[in-house]
Short mmCIF file of N, CA and C in Angstrom, two decimals:
data_model
loop_
_atom_site.label_atom_id
_atom_site.label_comp_id
_atom_site.label_asym_id
_atom_site.label_seq_id
_atom_site.Cartn_x
_atom_site.Cartn_y
_atom_site.Cartn_z
N MET A 9 1.14 10.33 -28.16
CA MET A 9 2.45 9.72 -28.30
C MET A 9 2.52 8.42 -27.51
N PHE A 10 3.11 7.41 -28.13
CA PHE A 10 3.17 6.10 -27.46
C PHE A 10 4.11 6.13 -26.26
N VAL A 11 5.25 6.81 -26.42
CA VAL A 11 6.22 6.86 -25.32
C VAL A 11 5.62 7.55 -24.11
N HIS A 12 4.87 8.59 -24.35
CA HIS A 12 4.24 9.32 -23.24
C HIS A 12 3.29 8.40 -22.48
N ARG A 13 2.55 7.58 -23.22
CA ARG A 13 1.61 6.67 -22.57
C ARG A 13 2.34 5.62 -21.74
N VAL A 14 3.46 5.12 -22.25
CA VAL A 14 4.25 4.14 -21.51
C VAL A 14 4.79 4.76 -20.22
N VAL A 15 5.28 5.99 -20.32
CA VAL A 15 5.81 6.66 -19.13
C VAL A 15 4.71 6.85 -18.10
N LEU A 16 3.52 7.23 -18.57
CA LEU A 16 2.39 7.40 -17.64
C LEU A 16 2.04 6.07 -16.97
N ALA A 17 2.04 4.98 -17.72
CA ALA A 17 1.70 3.68 -17.16
C ALA A 17 2.74 3.26 -16.11
N VAL A 18 4.01 3.48 -16.41
CA VAL A 18 5.06 3.12 -15.45
C VAL A 18 4.94 3.97 -14.19
N PHE A 19 4.65 5.26 -14.37
CA PHE A 19 4.51 6.14 -13.21
C PHE A 19 3.30 5.73 -12.36
N ALA A 20 2.21 5.33 -13.03
CA ALA A 20 1.02 4.90 -12.28
C ALA A 20 1.32 3.63 -11.49
N LEU A 21 2.04 2.70 -12.10
CA LEU A 21 2.39 1.47 -11.38
C LEU A 21 3.29 1.79 -10.19
N PHE A 22 4.26 2.67 -10.40
CA PHE A 22 5.19 3.02 -9.33
C PHE A 22 4.47 3.70 -8.17
N SER A 23 3.59 4.65 -8.50
CA SER A 23 2.88 5.35 -7.44
C SER A 23 1.93 4.41 -6.71
N ALA A 24 1.31 3.47 -7.43
CA ALA A 24 0.41 2.51 -6.78
C ALA A 24 1.19 1.61 -5.83
N ALA A 25 2.38 1.17 -6.24
CA ALA A 25 3.20 0.34 -5.36
C ALA A 25 3.65 1.14 -4.14
N LEU A 26 3.97 2.41 -4.34
CA LEU A 26 4.40 3.25 -3.23
C LEU A 26 3.26 3.43 -2.23
N VAL A 27 2.06 3.70 -2.74
CA VAL A 27 0.90 3.86 -1.85
C VAL A 27 0.62 2.56 -1.11
N ALA A 28 0.72 1.42 -1.81
CA ALA A 28 0.47 0.13 -1.15
C ALA A 28 1.48 -0.11 -0.04
N ARG A 29 2.74 0.26 -0.28
CA ARG A 29 3.77 0.07 0.75
C ARG A 29 3.50 0.99 1.95
N VAL A 30 3.13 2.24 1.69
CA VAL A 30 2.86 3.18 2.78
C VAL A 30 1.67 2.71 3.61
N VAL A 31 0.65 2.15 2.93
CA VAL A 31 -0.53 1.67 3.66
C VAL A 31 -0.18 0.40 4.44
N ALA A 32 0.71 -0.44 3.91
CA ALA A 32 1.00 -1.72 4.55
C ALA A 32 1.87 -1.54 5.80
N ILE A 33 2.63 -0.45 5.88
CA ILE A 33 3.54 -0.27 7.03
C ILE A 33 2.75 -0.16 8.34
N PRO A 34 1.73 0.71 8.46
CA PRO A 34 0.98 0.77 9.73
C PRO A 34 0.24 -0.53 10.01
N VAL A 35 -0.25 -1.21 8.97
CA VAL A 35 -0.96 -2.47 9.19
C VAL A 35 -0.01 -3.52 9.77
N GLU A 36 1.21 -3.58 9.24
CA GLU A 36 2.19 -4.52 9.79
C GLU A 36 2.56 -4.15 11.22
N ALA A 37 2.66 -2.86 11.50
CA ALA A 37 3.00 -2.42 12.85
C ALA A 37 1.91 -2.85 13.83
N VAL A 38 0.66 -2.73 13.40
CA VAL A 38 -0.45 -3.15 14.28
C VAL A 38 -0.39 -4.66 14.49
N ASP A 39 -0.08 -5.41 13.43
CA ASP A 39 -0.01 -6.87 13.57
C ASP A 39 1.12 -7.28 14.50
N ILE A 40 2.25 -6.56 14.45
CA ILE A 40 3.39 -6.92 15.28
C ILE A 40 3.08 -6.61 16.76
N LYS A 41 2.36 -5.50 17.00
CA LYS A 41 2.09 -5.11 18.39
C LYS A 41 1.30 -6.19 19.12
N GLY A 42 0.31 -6.76 18.46
CA GLY A 42 -0.47 -7.80 19.11
C GLY A 42 -1.92 -7.73 18.66
N ASP A 43 -2.54 -8.89 18.53
CA ASP A 43 -3.91 -8.93 18.04
C ASP A 43 -4.92 -8.56 19.13
N ASP A 44 -4.51 -8.63 20.39
CA ASP A 44 -5.48 -8.37 21.45
C ASP A 44 -5.84 -6.88 21.53
N GLU A 45 -5.00 -6.02 20.98
CA GLU A 45 -5.32 -4.58 20.99
C GLU A 45 -6.37 -4.23 19.95
N VAL A 46 -6.42 -5.03 18.88
CA VAL A 46 -7.36 -4.75 17.79
C VAL A 46 -8.49 -5.77 17.86
N PRO A 47 -9.76 -5.33 17.87
CA PRO A 47 -10.87 -6.29 17.88
C PRO A 47 -10.88 -7.15 16.62
N ASP A 48 -11.51 -8.32 16.72
CA ASP A 48 -11.50 -9.24 15.58
C ASP A 48 -12.30 -8.68 14.41
N GLY A 49 -13.38 -7.95 14.67
CA GLY A 49 -14.20 -7.42 13.59
C GLY A 49 -13.77 -6.05 13.12
N PHE A 50 -12.56 -5.61 13.48
CA PHE A 50 -12.12 -4.26 13.14
C PHE A 50 -11.86 -4.14 11.64
N PHE A 51 -11.20 -5.14 11.05
CA PHE A 51 -10.89 -5.08 9.62
C PHE A 51 -11.98 -5.77 8.82
#
């Protein structure tokens, strides 16, 4: 069914954006704390 495929695509995009946001929150927190705590070659 075409509608089912569209719903799956929208759900995949939504979940990917959600995962990207969840991953970006700790990275931003580390950046805000200060670069001297994290070594330059860490990432």
